[in-house]
């Protein structure tokens, strides 16, 4: 590939199924229209020049990715993506990258995964790989960027949603088998929106990693290979707060299945009820809400939402709300709808 390429990777909204991916559970995300674009073209030399257009910054990276240090910004994602692709055996050429996007950072819409996926597709394209053979394997590679180079111990939810998104569909993802099944999400007169809480979050710096450690500790205490195998009666064997963490995971998996069933019969009132239940669980059992998020949830419910919940890993970020027909969209809300997944854009 010698011509310039443009890769686009969408952010995602997770309808329901939070903090379940790293516990071999179930989630129901969908890709959104907003995302990250990376334009790439070959250049002379042995370096990769990355220009972060929205930040007005640039940095040069060796084609191996270089040392594993953390700057705490977009550079970590570029360094990690280059490093993981090189470690996977891809011969990356010298290149110039331009990075831009319209998915807000720190909102819970997974700008991080969109960046990793767009970088990967662009770098692979300039190396001559137009379509990866295995998108699940690419999701794993992007997850390693997040885990090992950025420092957030996320699962595969965000990367799979970005890579496998489909118009008018959510994705039922089983993280034990990595089966991805499209589920029709045709909203009709209903509307899904996100609202900013006014509080940004960073998974690497929030309580996200601590929650993951707690569920690992609970799993080991129960003698299980996966919390997918846990039962409600096992909770009596766990101390506080581990019992609450596991209860959330078990009940959230059940809510995913109930939401799929509600969507299949077109029952959006029930979907709204399940969103409310998910939020209450994340707040009361998983302790991942904040005062700013709670105020935002209360505000949109008072405005007529059928259901609302915190989104992403919690600890700040946006709120997702389902609005019935005739309910006015709040001024600060952003409409989100299920859209296509990551792809190369036509530059002709």
Short mmCIF file of C-alpha atoms in Angstrom, two decimals:
data_model
loop_
_atom_site.label_atom_id
_atom_site.label_comp_id
_atom_site.label_asym_id
_atom_site.label_seq_id
_atom_site.Cartn_x
_atom_site.Cartn_y
_atom_site.Cartn_z
CA UNK A 1 0.00 0.00 0.00
CA UNK A 2 1.67 3.19 -1.19
CA UNK A 3 -1.37 5.47 -1.48
CA UNK A 4 -2.60 7.33 1.61
CA UNK A 5 -5.29 5.50 3.57
CA UNK A 6 -7.86 6.62 6.10
CA UNK A 7 -9.03 4.24 8.79
CA UNK A 8 -12.11 4.97 10.87
CA UNK A 9 -13.02 3.22 14.11
CA UNK A 10 -16.21 4.07 15.98
CA UNK A 11 -16.65 4.60 19.66
CA UNK A 12 -19.32 2.56 21.35
CA UNK A 13 -22.20 2.87 23.73
CA UNK A 14 -22.87 -0.11 25.95
CA UNK A 15 -26.59 -0.60 26.25
CA UNK A 16 -26.20 -2.96 29.21
CA UNK A 17 -23.69 -5.42 30.63
CA UNK A 18 -21.08 -3.43 32.55
CA UNK A 19 -18.00 -4.82 34.33
CA UNK A 20 -18.90 -8.25 32.98
CA UNK A 21 -16.43 -8.55 30.10
CA UNK A 22 -13.38 -9.28 32.25
CA UNK A 23 -15.44 -11.83 34.16
CA UNK A 24 -16.34 -14.00 31.13
CA UNK A 25 -19.83 -12.52 31.17
CA UNK A 26 -22.28 -10.98 28.70
CA UNK A 27 -22.61 -7.46 27.29
CA UNK A 28 -24.78 -5.68 24.74
CA UNK A 29 -22.84 -2.76 23.21
CA UNK A 30 -23.26 -1.04 19.86
CA UNK A 31 -20.91 1.00 17.71
CA UNK A 32 -21.84 4.68 17.29
CA UNK A 33 -21.39 7.16 14.44
CA UNK A 34 -18.71 9.14 16.26
CA UNK A 35 -15.18 7.82 16.32
CA UNK A 36 -11.52 8.31 15.46
CA UNK A 37 -9.93 8.77 12.03
CA UNK A 38 -6.30 7.99 11.30
CA UNK A 39 -4.87 8.93 7.92
CA UNK A 40 -1.61 7.20 7.09
CA UNK A 41 0.93 7.21 4.31
CA UNK A 42 4.35 5.73 3.87
CA UNK A 43 7.36 7.95 4.43
CA UNK A 44 11.10 7.67 4.08
CA UNK A 45 13.12 6.62 7.10
CA UNK A 46 12.66 4.27 10.03
CA UNK A 47 10.30 6.33 12.16
CA UNK A 48 6.56 6.77 12.50
CA UNK A 49 5.50 10.38 12.85
CA UNK A 50 2.13 10.76 14.56
CA UNK A 51 0.29 14.08 14.52
CA UNK A 52 -2.54 14.46 17.03
CA UNK A 53 -4.58 17.07 15.18
CA UNK A 54 -7.06 17.77 17.97
CA UNK A 55 -4.25 18.33 20.48
CA UNK A 56 -1.95 20.26 18.16
CA UNK A 57 0.91 17.91 19.05
CA UNK A 58 3.18 15.44 17.29
CA UNK A 59 5.67 12.76 18.24
CA UNK A 60 8.07 10.40 16.49
CA UNK A 61 8.18 6.69 17.34
CA UNK A 62 10.55 3.90 16.27
CA UNK A 63 8.89 1.19 14.19
CA UNK A 64 9.31 -1.18 17.15
CA UNK A 65 7.23 1.11 19.37
CA UNK A 66 10.20 1.83 21.62
CA UNK A 67 10.39 1.51 25.38
CA UNK A 68 7.31 0.88 27.50
CA UNK A 69 6.93 4.16 29.27
CA UNK A 70 3.73 6.02 30.05
CA UNK A 71 3.14 9.64 29.19
CA UNK A 72 -0.49 9.48 30.26
CA UNK A 73 -1.86 10.73 26.93
CA UNK A 74 -2.43 9.79 23.27
CA UNK A 75 1.25 8.93 22.84
CA UNK A 76 0.83 5.79 24.95
CA UNK A 77 -1.75 4.46 22.49
CA UNK A 78 0.42 5.10 19.44
CA UNK A 79 3.52 3.66 21.10
CA UNK A 80 1.60 0.61 22.29
CA UNK A 81 -0.16 -0.05 18.98
CA UNK A 82 3.10 0.18 17.04
CA UNK A 83 4.83 -2.01 19.61
CA UNK A 84 2.14 -4.71 19.63
CA UNK A 85 1.92 -4.85 15.83
CA UNK A 86 5.71 -5.15 15.60
CA UNK A 87 5.72 -7.87 18.27
CA UNK A 88 3.03 -9.74 16.30
CA UNK A 89 5.41 -9.91 13.33
CA UNK A 90 4.08 -7.14 11.11
CA UNK A 91 6.83 -5.28 9.24
CA UNK A 92 5.72 -1.69 9.65
CA UNK A 93 7.23 0.85 7.25
CA UNK A 94 8.12 4.41 8.06
CA UNK A 95 4.86 6.36 8.05
CA UNK A 96 3.16 9.64 8.77
CA UNK A 97 -0.09 9.46 10.75
CA UNK A 98 -2.70 12.14 11.35
CA UNK A 99 -5.13 11.42 14.17
CA UNK A 100 -8.46 13.20 14.67
CA UNK A 101 -11.83 12.33 16.10
CA UNK A 102 -15.25 13.45 17.24
CA UNK A 103 -15.89 11.01 20.09
CA UNK A 104 -15.36 12.93 23.34
CA UNK A 105 -12.54 11.70 25.54
CA UNK A 106 -13.33 10.61 29.08
CA UNK A 107 -17.04 10.27 28.37
CA UNK A 108 -17.47 6.50 28.56
CA UNK A 109 -17.92 6.24 24.76
CA UNK A 110 -14.63 4.40 24.38
CA UNK A 111 -12.48 6.91 22.57
CA UNK A 112 -9.52 4.79 23.70
CA UNK A 113 -10.58 1.64 21.85
CA UNK A 114 -11.55 3.69 18.80
CA UNK A 115 -8.04 5.14 18.75
CA UNK A 116 -6.36 1.74 19.13
CA UNK A 117 -8.47 0.14 16.41
CA UNK A 118 -8.11 3.04 13.95
CA UNK A 119 -4.35 3.12 14.49
CA UNK A 120 -4.12 -0.63 13.94
CA UNK A 121 -6.13 -0.62 10.71
CA UNK A 122 -4.21 2.35 9.32
CA UNK A 123 -0.78 0.94 10.16
CA UNK A 124 -1.70 -2.49 8.81
CA UNK A 125 -2.97 -0.92 5.58
CA UNK A 126 0.26 0.98 4.91
CA UNK A 127 2.07 -2.31 5.61
CA UNK A 128 -0.04 -3.97 2.91
CA UNK A 129 -2.69 -5.70 5.06
CA UNK A 130 -5.99 -4.25 3.88
CA UNK A 131 -8.24 -6.45 6.02
CA UNK A 132 -7.00 -8.36 9.08
CA UNK A 133 -7.58 -12.09 8.82
CA UNK A 134 -8.95 -12.32 12.36
CA UNK A 135 -10.73 -9.34 13.91
CA UNK A 136 -11.00 -11.08 17.27
CA UNK A 137 -7.21 -11.44 17.31
CA UNK A 138 -6.93 -7.74 16.46
CA UNK A 139 -9.27 -6.93 19.36
CA UNK A 140 -6.96 -8.89 21.66
CA UNK A 141 -3.96 -6.98 20.34
CA UNK A 142 -5.70 -3.65 20.98
CA UNK A 143 -6.65 -4.82 24.45
CA UNK A 144 -2.98 -5.50 25.20
CA UNK A 145 -2.25 -1.89 24.25
CA UNK A 146 -4.81 -0.76 26.83
CA UNK A 147 -3.64 -3.20 29.51
CA UNK A 148 0.13 -3.18 29.13
CA UNK A 149 1.00 0.17 27.58
CA UNK A 150 -1.74 2.46 28.94
CA UNK A 151 -2.31 0.73 32.26
CA UNK A 152 -6.07 0.14 32.21
CA UNK A 153 -7.02 -3.50 32.85
CA UNK A 154 -10.00 -3.50 30.53
CA UNK A 155 -11.58 -6.51 28.88
CA UNK A 156 -12.43 -6.89 25.20
CA UNK A 157 -15.85 -5.19 25.17
CA UNK A 158 -14.81 -1.88 23.63
CA UNK A 159 -12.52 -3.29 20.96
CA UNK A 160 -14.99 -5.96 19.83
CA UNK A 161 -17.81 -3.43 19.65
CA UNK A 162 -15.70 -1.09 17.53
CA UNK A 163 -14.51 -3.85 15.19
CA UNK A 164 -17.81 -5.74 14.76
CA UNK A 165 -20.41 -2.96 14.89
CA UNK A 166 -23.39 -3.13 12.51
CA UNK A 167 -25.96 -0.55 11.46
CA UNK A 168 -29.22 -0.86 13.43
CA UNK A 169 -27.84 -3.62 15.65
CA UNK A 170 -26.39 -4.08 19.10
CA UNK A 171 -23.97 -6.93 19.68
CA UNK A 172 -24.58 -9.66 22.23
CA UNK A 173 -21.04 -10.61 23.20
CA UNK A 174 -20.29 -13.73 25.21
CA UNK A 175 -16.86 -13.13 26.68
CA UNK A 176 -16.32 -16.77 27.57
CA UNK A 177 -16.63 -17.96 23.97
CA UNK A 178 -16.10 -14.57 22.24
CA UNK A 179 -19.22 -15.24 20.19
CA UNK A 180 -20.56 -11.96 18.76
CA UNK A 181 -24.24 -12.08 17.76
CA UNK A 182 -26.03 -9.07 16.22
CA UNK A 183 -29.31 -8.15 17.90
CA UNK A 184 -31.67 -5.80 16.06
CA UNK A 185 -31.85 -2.38 17.75
CA UNK A 186 -34.31 -0.45 15.61
CA UNK A 187 -35.43 2.43 17.77
CA UNK A 188 -38.32 3.78 15.71
CA UNK A 189 -39.73 6.79 17.60
CA UNK A 190 -37.61 6.04 20.67
CA UNK A 191 -34.26 7.77 21.16
CA UNK A 192 -31.01 6.82 22.87
CA UNK A 193 -28.93 9.74 24.09
CA UNK A 194 -25.84 10.34 26.18
CA UNK A 195 -25.54 13.25 28.56
CA UNK A 196 -22.31 14.58 30.06
CA UNK A 197 -22.09 14.39 33.82
CA UNK A 198 -19.46 17.14 33.75
CA UNK A 199 -16.98 14.70 35.21
CA UNK A 200 -14.43 13.01 32.96
CA UNK A 201 -13.01 9.64 33.85
CA UNK A 202 -9.83 7.74 33.17
CA UNK A 203 -9.98 3.98 33.60
CA UNK A 204 -6.29 3.77 34.41
CA UNK A 205 -6.63 6.35 37.18
CA UNK A 206 -10.08 5.52 38.58
CA UNK A 207 -11.31 2.66 40.74
CA UNK A 208 -11.71 0.46 37.66
CA UNK A 209 -8.54 -1.56 38.24
CA UNK A 210 -9.43 -2.00 41.90
CA UNK A 211 -12.84 -3.45 40.97
CA UNK A 212 -11.14 -5.88 38.64
CA UNK A 213 -8.78 -6.96 41.42
CA UNK A 214 -11.74 -7.45 43.75
CA UNK A 215 -13.54 -9.75 41.34
CA UNK A 216 -10.31 -11.69 40.78
CA UNK A 217 -9.96 -12.07 44.54
CA UNK A 218 -13.55 -13.28 44.82
CA UNK A 219 -13.08 -15.78 42.01
CA UNK A 220 -9.99 -17.24 43.66
CA UNK A 221 -11.73 -17.38 47.05
CA UNK A 222 -14.56 -19.37 45.48
CA UNK A 223 -12.12 -21.73 43.78
CA UNK A 224 -13.46 -20.92 40.31
CA UNK A 225 -11.76 -20.45 36.98
CA UNK A 226 -14.38 -17.86 36.06
CA UNK A 227 -17.12 -15.89 37.82
CA UNK A 228 -19.38 -17.12 35.02
CA UNK A 229 -19.55 -20.32 37.07
CA UNK A 230 -20.52 -18.57 40.33
CA UNK A 231 -23.99 -18.99 41.84
CA UNK A 232 -26.04 -16.69 44.04
CA UNK A 233 -25.66 -19.10 46.97
CA UNK A 234 -21.87 -18.67 46.73
CA UNK A 235 -22.20 -15.08 47.92
CA UNK A 236 -22.54 -16.23 51.54
CA UNK A 237 -18.95 -17.46 51.34
CA UNK A 238 -17.56 -14.04 50.50
CA UNK A 239 -16.77 -11.05 52.74
CA UNK A 240 -17.99 -7.51 52.13
CA UNK A 241 -17.60 -5.94 49.54
CA UNK A 242 -16.65 -8.96 47.43
CA UNK A 243 -20.13 -10.45 47.81
CA UNK A 244 -21.67 -7.29 46.37
CA UNK A 245 -19.23 -7.19 43.44
CA UNK A 246 -20.06 -10.77 42.46
CA UNK A 247 -23.81 -10.23 42.89
CA UNK A 248 -23.61 -7.35 40.41
CA UNK A 249 -21.81 -9.51 37.83
CA UNK A 250 -24.31 -12.38 38.12
CA UNK A 251 -27.38 -10.15 38.00
CA UNK A 252 -25.97 -8.00 35.20
CA UNK A 253 -25.47 -11.07 33.02
CA UNK A 254 -29.13 -11.93 33.57
CA UNK A 255 -30.13 -8.36 32.66
CA UNK A 256 -28.28 -8.67 29.35
CA UNK A 257 -30.30 -11.75 28.42
CA UNK A 258 -33.51 -10.03 29.54
CA UNK A 259 -32.68 -6.97 27.43
CA UNK A 260 -32.04 -9.11 24.34
CA UNK A 261 -35.44 -10.75 24.86
CA UNK A 262 -37.12 -7.35 25.33
CA UNK A 263 -35.56 -6.00 22.13
CA UNK A 264 -36.65 -9.06 20.19
CA UNK A 265 -40.26 -8.41 21.17
CA UNK A 266 -39.96 -4.61 20.79
CA UNK A 267 -40.59 -3.88 24.48
CA UNK A 268 -38.68 -0.65 25.06
CA UNK A 269 -40.50 0.05 28.33
CA UNK A 270 -38.88 -3.10 29.73
CA UNK A 271 -35.51 -2.07 28.27
CA UNK A 272 -35.80 1.20 30.20
CA UNK A 273 -36.60 -0.67 33.41
CA UNK A 274 -33.53 -2.84 32.92
CA UNK A 275 -31.33 0.21 32.37
CA UNK A 276 -32.54 1.61 35.69
CA UNK A 277 -31.83 -1.70 37.42
CA UNK A 278 -28.34 -1.83 35.93
CA UNK A 279 -27.59 1.66 37.20
CA UNK A 280 -28.82 0.85 40.69
CA UNK A 281 -26.60 -2.23 40.75
CA UNK A 282 -23.54 -0.33 39.54
CA UNK A 283 -24.18 2.32 42.18
CA UNK A 284 -25.09 0.15 45.15
CA UNK A 285 -23.25 -3.14 44.52
CA UNK A 286 -20.26 -2.01 42.46
CA UNK A 287 -19.76 1.43 44.03
CA UNK A 288 -18.80 2.96 40.68
CA UNK A 289 -21.04 6.02 40.60
CA UNK A 290 -20.33 9.61 41.60
CA UNK A 291 -22.44 12.53 42.78
CA UNK A 292 -22.18 14.17 39.36
CA UNK A 293 -23.39 11.02 37.62
CA UNK A 294 -26.27 10.63 40.06
CA UNK A 295 -27.42 14.22 39.46
CA UNK A 296 -27.36 13.63 35.71
CA UNK A 297 -29.33 10.39 35.97
CA UNK A 298 -31.94 12.09 38.17
CA UNK A 299 -32.19 15.04 35.78
CA UNK A 300 -32.85 12.96 32.67
CA UNK A 301 -35.33 10.73 34.49
CA UNK A 302 -37.21 13.82 35.65
CA UNK A 303 -37.26 14.92 32.00
CA UNK A 304 -39.17 11.76 31.05
CA UNK A 305 -36.55 9.10 30.30
CA UNK A 306 -37.82 5.53 30.42
CA UNK A 307 -34.48 4.49 31.91
CA UNK A 308 -30.97 5.79 32.43
CA UNK A 309 -27.66 4.52 33.68
CA UNK A 310 -24.00 5.35 33.99
CA UNK A 311 -21.97 4.22 31.03
CA UNK A 312 -18.52 2.77 30.50
CA UNK A 313 -16.44 1.83 33.50
CA UNK A 314 -18.13 4.39 35.72
CA UNK A 315 -16.40 6.83 38.08
CA UNK A 316 -17.59 9.75 35.94
CA UNK A 317 -18.27 10.03 32.24
CA UNK A 318 -21.54 10.19 30.35
CA UNK A 319 -24.97 8.84 31.20
CA UNK A 320 -27.00 6.78 28.71
CA UNK A 321 -30.75 7.40 28.60
CA UNK A 322 -33.66 5.91 26.65
CA UNK A 323 -36.29 8.49 25.72
CA UNK A 324 -39.85 7.50 24.77
CA UNK A 325 -41.60 9.07 21.79
CA UNK A 326 -42.57 12.73 22.29
CA UNK A 327 -40.03 13.25 25.09
CA UNK A 328 -37.83 16.16 24.14
CA UNK A 329 -34.09 15.57 23.82
CA UNK A 330 -32.22 17.66 26.44
CA UNK A 331 -30.09 20.47 25.01
CA UNK A 332 -26.81 18.99 26.23
CA UNK A 333 -27.62 15.46 25.03
CA UNK A 334 -25.99 13.64 22.14
CA UNK A 335 -28.10 11.21 20.11
CA UNK A 336 -26.46 7.83 19.64
CA UNK A 337 -27.58 5.10 17.29
CA UNK A 338 -26.12 1.73 16.28
CA UNK A 339 -23.72 2.16 13.38
CA UNK A 340 -21.19 0.27 11.29
CA UNK A 341 -17.89 -0.95 12.68
CA UNK A 342 -14.26 -0.07 11.96
CA UNK A 343 -13.24 0.15 8.33
CA UNK A 344 -11.03 1.82 5.75
CA UNK A 345 -12.67 4.83 4.14
CA UNK A 346 -12.76 5.48 0.42
CA UNK A 347 -10.25 8.25 -0.34
CA UNK A 348 -11.24 8.63 -3.99
#
